Short mmCIF file of C-alpha atoms and ligand atoms in Angstrom, two decimals:
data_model
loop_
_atom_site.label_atom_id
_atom_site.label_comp_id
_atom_site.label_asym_id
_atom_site.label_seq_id
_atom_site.Cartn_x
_atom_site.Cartn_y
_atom_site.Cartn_z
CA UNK A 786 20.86 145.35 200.05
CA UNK A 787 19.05 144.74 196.82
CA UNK A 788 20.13 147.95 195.02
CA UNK A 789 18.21 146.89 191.23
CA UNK A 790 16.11 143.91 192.90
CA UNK A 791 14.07 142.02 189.83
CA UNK A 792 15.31 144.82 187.54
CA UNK A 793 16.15 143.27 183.56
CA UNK A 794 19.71 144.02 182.74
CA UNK A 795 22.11 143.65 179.50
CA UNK A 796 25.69 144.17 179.66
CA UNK A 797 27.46 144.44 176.87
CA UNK A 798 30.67 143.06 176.31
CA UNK A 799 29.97 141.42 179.73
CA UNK A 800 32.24 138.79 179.41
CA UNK A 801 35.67 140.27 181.26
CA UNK A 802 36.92 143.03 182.24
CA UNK A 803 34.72 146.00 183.48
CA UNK A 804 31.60 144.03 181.79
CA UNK A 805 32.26 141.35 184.10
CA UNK A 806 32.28 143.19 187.11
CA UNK A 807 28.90 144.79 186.16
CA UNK A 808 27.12 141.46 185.63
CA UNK A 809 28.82 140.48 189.18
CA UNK A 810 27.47 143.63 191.05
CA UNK A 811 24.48 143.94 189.40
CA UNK A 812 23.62 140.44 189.85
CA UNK A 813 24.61 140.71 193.46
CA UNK A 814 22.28 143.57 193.82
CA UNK A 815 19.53 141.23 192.91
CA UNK A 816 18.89 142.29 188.72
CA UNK A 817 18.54 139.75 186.45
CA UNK A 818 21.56 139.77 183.96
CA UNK A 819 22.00 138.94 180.25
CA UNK A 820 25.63 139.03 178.93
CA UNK A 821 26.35 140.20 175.42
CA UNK A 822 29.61 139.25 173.90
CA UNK A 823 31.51 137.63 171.76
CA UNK A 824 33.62 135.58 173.88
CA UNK A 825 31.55 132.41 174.39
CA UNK A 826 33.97 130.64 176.62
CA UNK A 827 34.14 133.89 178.95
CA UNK A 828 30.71 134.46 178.72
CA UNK A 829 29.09 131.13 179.10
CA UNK A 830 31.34 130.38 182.40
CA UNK A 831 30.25 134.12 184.03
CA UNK A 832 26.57 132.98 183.14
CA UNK A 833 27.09 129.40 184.85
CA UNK A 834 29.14 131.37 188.17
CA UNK A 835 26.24 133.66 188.30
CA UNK A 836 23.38 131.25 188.07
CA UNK A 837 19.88 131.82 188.50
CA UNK A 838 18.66 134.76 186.27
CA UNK A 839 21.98 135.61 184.51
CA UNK A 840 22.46 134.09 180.73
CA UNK A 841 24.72 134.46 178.06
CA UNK A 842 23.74 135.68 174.29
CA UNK A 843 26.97 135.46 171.76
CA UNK A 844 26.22 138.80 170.01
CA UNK A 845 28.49 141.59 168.29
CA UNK A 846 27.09 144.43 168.49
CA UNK A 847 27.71 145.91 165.50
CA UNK A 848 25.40 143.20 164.21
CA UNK A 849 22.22 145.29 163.52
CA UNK A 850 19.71 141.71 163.15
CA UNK A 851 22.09 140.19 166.08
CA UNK A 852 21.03 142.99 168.44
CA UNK A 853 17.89 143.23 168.13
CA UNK A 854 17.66 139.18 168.32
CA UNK A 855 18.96 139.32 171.38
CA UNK A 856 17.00 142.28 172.90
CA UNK A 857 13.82 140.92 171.98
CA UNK A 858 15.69 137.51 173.31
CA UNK A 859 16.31 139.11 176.53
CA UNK A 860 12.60 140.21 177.13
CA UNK A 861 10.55 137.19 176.22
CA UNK A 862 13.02 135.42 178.74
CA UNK A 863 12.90 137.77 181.46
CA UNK A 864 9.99 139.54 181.08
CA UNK A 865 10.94 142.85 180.31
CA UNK A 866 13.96 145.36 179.35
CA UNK A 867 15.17 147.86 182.25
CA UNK A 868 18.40 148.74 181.85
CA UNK A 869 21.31 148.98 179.14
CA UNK A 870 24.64 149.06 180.04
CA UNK A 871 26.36 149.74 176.60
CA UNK A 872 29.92 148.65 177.90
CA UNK A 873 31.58 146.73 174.61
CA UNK A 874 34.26 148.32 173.06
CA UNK A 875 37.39 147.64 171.53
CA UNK A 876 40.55 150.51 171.95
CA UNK A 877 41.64 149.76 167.91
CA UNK A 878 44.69 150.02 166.16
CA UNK A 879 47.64 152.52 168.29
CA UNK A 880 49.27 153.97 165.22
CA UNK A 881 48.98 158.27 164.85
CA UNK A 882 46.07 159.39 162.64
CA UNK A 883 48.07 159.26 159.17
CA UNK A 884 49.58 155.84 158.96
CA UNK A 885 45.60 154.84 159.79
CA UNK A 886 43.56 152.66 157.24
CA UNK A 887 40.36 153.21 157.02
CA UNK A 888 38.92 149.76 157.70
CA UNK A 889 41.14 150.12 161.17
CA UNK A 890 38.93 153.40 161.56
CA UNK A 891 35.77 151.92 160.97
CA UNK A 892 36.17 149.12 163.22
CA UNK A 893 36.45 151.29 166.08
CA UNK A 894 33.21 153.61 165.30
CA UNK A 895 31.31 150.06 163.82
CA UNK A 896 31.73 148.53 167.78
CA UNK A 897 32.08 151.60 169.61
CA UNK A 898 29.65 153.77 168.80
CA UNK A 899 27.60 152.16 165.90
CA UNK A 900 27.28 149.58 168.64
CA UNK A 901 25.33 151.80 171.20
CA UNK A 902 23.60 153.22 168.41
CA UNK A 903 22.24 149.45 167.85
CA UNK A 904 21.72 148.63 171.47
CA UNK A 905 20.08 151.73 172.27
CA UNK A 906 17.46 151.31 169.69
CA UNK A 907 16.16 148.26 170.40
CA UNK A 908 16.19 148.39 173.93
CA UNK A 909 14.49 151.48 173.74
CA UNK A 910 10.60 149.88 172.76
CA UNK A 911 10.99 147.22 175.74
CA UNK A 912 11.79 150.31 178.23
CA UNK A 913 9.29 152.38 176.39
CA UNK A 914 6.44 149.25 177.28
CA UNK A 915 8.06 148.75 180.68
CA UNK A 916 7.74 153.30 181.31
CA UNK A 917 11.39 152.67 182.94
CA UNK A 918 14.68 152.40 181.78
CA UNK A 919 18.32 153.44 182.61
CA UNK A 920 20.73 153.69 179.80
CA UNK A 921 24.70 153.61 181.42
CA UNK A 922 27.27 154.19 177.83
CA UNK A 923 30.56 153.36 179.13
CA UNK A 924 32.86 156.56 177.57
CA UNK A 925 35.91 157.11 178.92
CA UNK A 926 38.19 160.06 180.20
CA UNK A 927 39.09 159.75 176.10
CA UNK A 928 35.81 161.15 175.43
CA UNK A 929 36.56 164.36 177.74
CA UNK A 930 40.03 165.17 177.15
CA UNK A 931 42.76 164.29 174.23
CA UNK A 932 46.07 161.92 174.42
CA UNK A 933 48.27 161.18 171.64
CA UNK A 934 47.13 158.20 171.00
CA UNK A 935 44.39 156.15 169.38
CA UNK A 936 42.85 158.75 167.81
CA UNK A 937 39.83 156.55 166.13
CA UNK A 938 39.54 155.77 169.97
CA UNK A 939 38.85 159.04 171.09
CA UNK A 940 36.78 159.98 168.29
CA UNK A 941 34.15 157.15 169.48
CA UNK A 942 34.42 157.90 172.97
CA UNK A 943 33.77 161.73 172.59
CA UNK A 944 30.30 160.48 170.40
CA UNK A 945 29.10 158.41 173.04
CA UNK A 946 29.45 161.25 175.37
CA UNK A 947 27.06 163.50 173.22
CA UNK A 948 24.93 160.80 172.15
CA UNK A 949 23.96 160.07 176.19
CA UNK A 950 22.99 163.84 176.43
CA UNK A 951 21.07 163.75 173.02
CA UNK A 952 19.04 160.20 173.89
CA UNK A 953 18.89 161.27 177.53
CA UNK A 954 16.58 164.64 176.36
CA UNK A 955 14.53 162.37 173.53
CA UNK A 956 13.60 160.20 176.15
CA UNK A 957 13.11 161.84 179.41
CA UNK A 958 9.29 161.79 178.67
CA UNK A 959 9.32 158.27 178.73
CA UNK A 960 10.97 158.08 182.29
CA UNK A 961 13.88 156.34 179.88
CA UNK A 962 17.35 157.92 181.69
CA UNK A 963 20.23 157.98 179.97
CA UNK A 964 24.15 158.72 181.49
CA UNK A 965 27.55 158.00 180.69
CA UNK A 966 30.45 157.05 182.71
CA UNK A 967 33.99 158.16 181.71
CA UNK A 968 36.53 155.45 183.52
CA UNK A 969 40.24 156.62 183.89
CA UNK A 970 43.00 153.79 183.24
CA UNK A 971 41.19 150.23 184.43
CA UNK A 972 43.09 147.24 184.92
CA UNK A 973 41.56 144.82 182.06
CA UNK A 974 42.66 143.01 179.36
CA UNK A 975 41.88 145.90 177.09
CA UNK A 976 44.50 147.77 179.33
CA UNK A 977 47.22 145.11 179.18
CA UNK A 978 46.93 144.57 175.54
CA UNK A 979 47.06 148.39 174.60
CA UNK A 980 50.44 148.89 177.03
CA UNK A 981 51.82 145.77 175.03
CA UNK A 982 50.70 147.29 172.20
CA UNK A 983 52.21 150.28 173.02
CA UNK A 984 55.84 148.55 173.21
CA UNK A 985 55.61 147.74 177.03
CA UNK A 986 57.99 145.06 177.78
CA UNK A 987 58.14 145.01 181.67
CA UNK A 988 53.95 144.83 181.86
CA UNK A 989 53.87 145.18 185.67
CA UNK A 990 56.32 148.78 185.48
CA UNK A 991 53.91 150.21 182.62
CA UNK A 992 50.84 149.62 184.72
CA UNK A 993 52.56 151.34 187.34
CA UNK A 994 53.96 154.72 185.49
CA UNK A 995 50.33 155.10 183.49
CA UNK A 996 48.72 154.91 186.66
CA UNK A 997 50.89 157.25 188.32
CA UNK A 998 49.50 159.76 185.57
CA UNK A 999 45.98 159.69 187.95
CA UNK A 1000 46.06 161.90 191.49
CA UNK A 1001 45.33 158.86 193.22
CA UNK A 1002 48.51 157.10 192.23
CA UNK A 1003 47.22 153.68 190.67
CA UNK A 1004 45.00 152.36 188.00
CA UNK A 1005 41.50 151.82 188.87
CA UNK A 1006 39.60 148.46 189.62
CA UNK A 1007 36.96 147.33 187.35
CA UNK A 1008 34.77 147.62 190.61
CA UNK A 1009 35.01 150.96 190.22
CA UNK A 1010 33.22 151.26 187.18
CA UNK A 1011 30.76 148.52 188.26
CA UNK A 1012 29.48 150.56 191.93
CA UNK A 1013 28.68 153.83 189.23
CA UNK A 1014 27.03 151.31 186.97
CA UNK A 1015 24.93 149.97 189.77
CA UNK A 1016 23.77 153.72 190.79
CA UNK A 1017 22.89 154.48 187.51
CA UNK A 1018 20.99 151.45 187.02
CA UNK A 1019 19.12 151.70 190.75
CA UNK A 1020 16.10 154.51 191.56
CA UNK A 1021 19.05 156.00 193.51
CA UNK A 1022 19.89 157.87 190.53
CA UNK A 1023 15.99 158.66 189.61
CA UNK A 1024 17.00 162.56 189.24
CA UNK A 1025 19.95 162.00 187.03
CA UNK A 1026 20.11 162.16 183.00
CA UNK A 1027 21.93 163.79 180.63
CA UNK A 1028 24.90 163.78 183.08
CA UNK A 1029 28.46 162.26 182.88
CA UNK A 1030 29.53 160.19 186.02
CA UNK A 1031 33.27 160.72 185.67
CA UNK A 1032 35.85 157.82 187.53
CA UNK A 1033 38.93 158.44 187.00
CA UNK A 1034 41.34 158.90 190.21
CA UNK A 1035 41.30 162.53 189.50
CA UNK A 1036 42.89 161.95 185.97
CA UNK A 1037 40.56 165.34 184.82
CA UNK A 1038 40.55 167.00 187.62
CA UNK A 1039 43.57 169.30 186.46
P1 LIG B 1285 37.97 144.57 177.66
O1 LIG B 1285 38.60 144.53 176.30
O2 LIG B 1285 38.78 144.12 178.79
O3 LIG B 1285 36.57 143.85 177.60
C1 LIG B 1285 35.67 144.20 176.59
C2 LIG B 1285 34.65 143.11 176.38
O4 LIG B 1285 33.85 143.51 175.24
C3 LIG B 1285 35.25 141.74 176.05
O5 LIG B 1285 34.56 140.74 176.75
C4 LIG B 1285 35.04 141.62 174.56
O6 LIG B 1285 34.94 140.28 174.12
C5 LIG B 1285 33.74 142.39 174.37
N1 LIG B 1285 33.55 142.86 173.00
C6 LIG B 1285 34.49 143.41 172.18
N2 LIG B 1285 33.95 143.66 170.98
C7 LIG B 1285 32.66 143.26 171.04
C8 LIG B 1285 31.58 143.27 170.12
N3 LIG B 1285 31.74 143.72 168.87
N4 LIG B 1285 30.38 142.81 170.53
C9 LIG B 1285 30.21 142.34 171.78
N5 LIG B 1285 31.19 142.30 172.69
C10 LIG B 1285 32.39 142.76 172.33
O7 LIG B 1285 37.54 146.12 177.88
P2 LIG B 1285 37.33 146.93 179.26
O8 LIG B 1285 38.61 147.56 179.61
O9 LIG B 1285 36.60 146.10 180.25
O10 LIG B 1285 36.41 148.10 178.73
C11 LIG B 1285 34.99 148.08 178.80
C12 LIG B 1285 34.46 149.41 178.32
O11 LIG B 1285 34.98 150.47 179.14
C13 LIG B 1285 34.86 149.75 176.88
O12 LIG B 1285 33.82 150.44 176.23
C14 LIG B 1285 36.04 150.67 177.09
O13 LIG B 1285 36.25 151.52 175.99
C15 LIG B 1285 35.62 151.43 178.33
N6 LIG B 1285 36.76 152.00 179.06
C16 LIG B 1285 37.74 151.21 179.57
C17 LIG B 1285 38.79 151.79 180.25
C18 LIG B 1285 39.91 150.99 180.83
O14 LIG B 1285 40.89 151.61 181.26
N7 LIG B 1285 39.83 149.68 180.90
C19 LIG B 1285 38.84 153.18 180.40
C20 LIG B 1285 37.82 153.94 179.87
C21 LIG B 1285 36.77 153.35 179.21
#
């Protein structure tokens, strides 16, 4: 089934992880896929697997000019701008909210949230022109609920969330939707460096204990993440904005 056939989509941070399996899926599902990133190797080889319409644009997206670059990149390439899946983000610095620098604070808002911010901007004239768009911010359940931990973390998540309802009403006239999805625990290399960062030594026993902390009893899949993606991004979703698609194993739920 061609779930987002000949639709124009840019994944951020598309490169590994839960990106990755969004450019996979949505790719599958017959979209044409640009990867944003900053991991050329990771990116460039994804582009090459995919083939056909997928490419790879090195861009940081806290990089205002490298954005919109790209976007415009993006449209004289393909044709058009569809749909925005603002997935990049980084999880910061671990350390409690006094021993925090400031420049460790700002990196997490300048990619996390500044990042959408940019995205969102300059994809929103090419969906604007195209009267369609789909706009999928990738929050977290750290944008619903607190942990005592990365606090910068949760400060940028719990943005996103509010931004998604804000855009999501400024551009419903414009058939532009906009959603966000709030992933519990993922396996990823975010995931693996913040246990290690954490102190894990036994990787394999961490994964296993934090995902015991979700009903289900494991750690999601970055597949997961990618089927809600793909709904957001299809007509299947037509009647859904302002709404958060939450993924979490029941991590919430209590
Ligand atoms: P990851 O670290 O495994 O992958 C993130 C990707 O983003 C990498 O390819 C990285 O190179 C890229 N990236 C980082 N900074 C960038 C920048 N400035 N510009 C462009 N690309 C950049 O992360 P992940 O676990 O796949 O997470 C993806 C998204 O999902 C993030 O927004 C994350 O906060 C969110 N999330 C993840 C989990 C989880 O458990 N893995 C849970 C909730 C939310």
């Amino acid at each position: 089934m061609k779930r987002v056939e000949n639709r124009v989509c840019i994944v951020t941070g598309g490169a590994v992880g839960i990106g990755h399996a969004c450019v996979l899926r949505l790719a599958q599902e017959g979209a044409k896929v640009a990867i944003f990133d900053v991991d050329d190797a990771a990116g460039e080889a994804l582009a090459r697997e995919v083939g056909g319409h997928c490419a790879y644009w090195h861009v940081d997206v806290a990089d205002e000019a490298a954005v919109k670059a790209a976007i415009d990149a993006v449209a004289a390439r393909f044709g058009a701008v569809h749909v925005l899946v603002n997935n990049a983000g980084i999880a910061g610095t671990n350390k409690p909210t006094h021993e925090l620098s400031e420049a460790e604070w700002d990196r997490v808002q300048a990619v996390n949230v500044k990042g959408v911010f940019f995205c969102t901007k300059h994809a929103i004239p090419h969906m604007k022109a195209a009267r369609l768009g789909s706009i999928v911010n990738l929050s977290s359940i750290y944008g619903l609920v607190g942990a005592p931990d990365v606090p910068p973390y949760h400060a940028s998540k719990g943005a996103v969330r509010l931004m998604s309802k804000t855009d999501a009403l400024i551009y419903a006239p414009d058939r532009i939707r906009v959603n966000s999805v709030h992933p519990g625990y993922i396996r990823t290399p975010m995931v693996e460096h913040h246990l290690r960062d954490s102190g894990a030594t036994d990787l394999e026993a961490a994964i296993r204990e934090v995902g015991a902390l979700h009903p289900l009893g494991h750690m999601g899949e970055p597949d997961d993440i990618a089927w809600a993606v793909v709904y957001l991004a299809s007509d299947e979703s037509k009647f859904v904005t302002g709404s958060e698609l939450v993924v979490d194993g029941g991590y919430t739920a209590r």
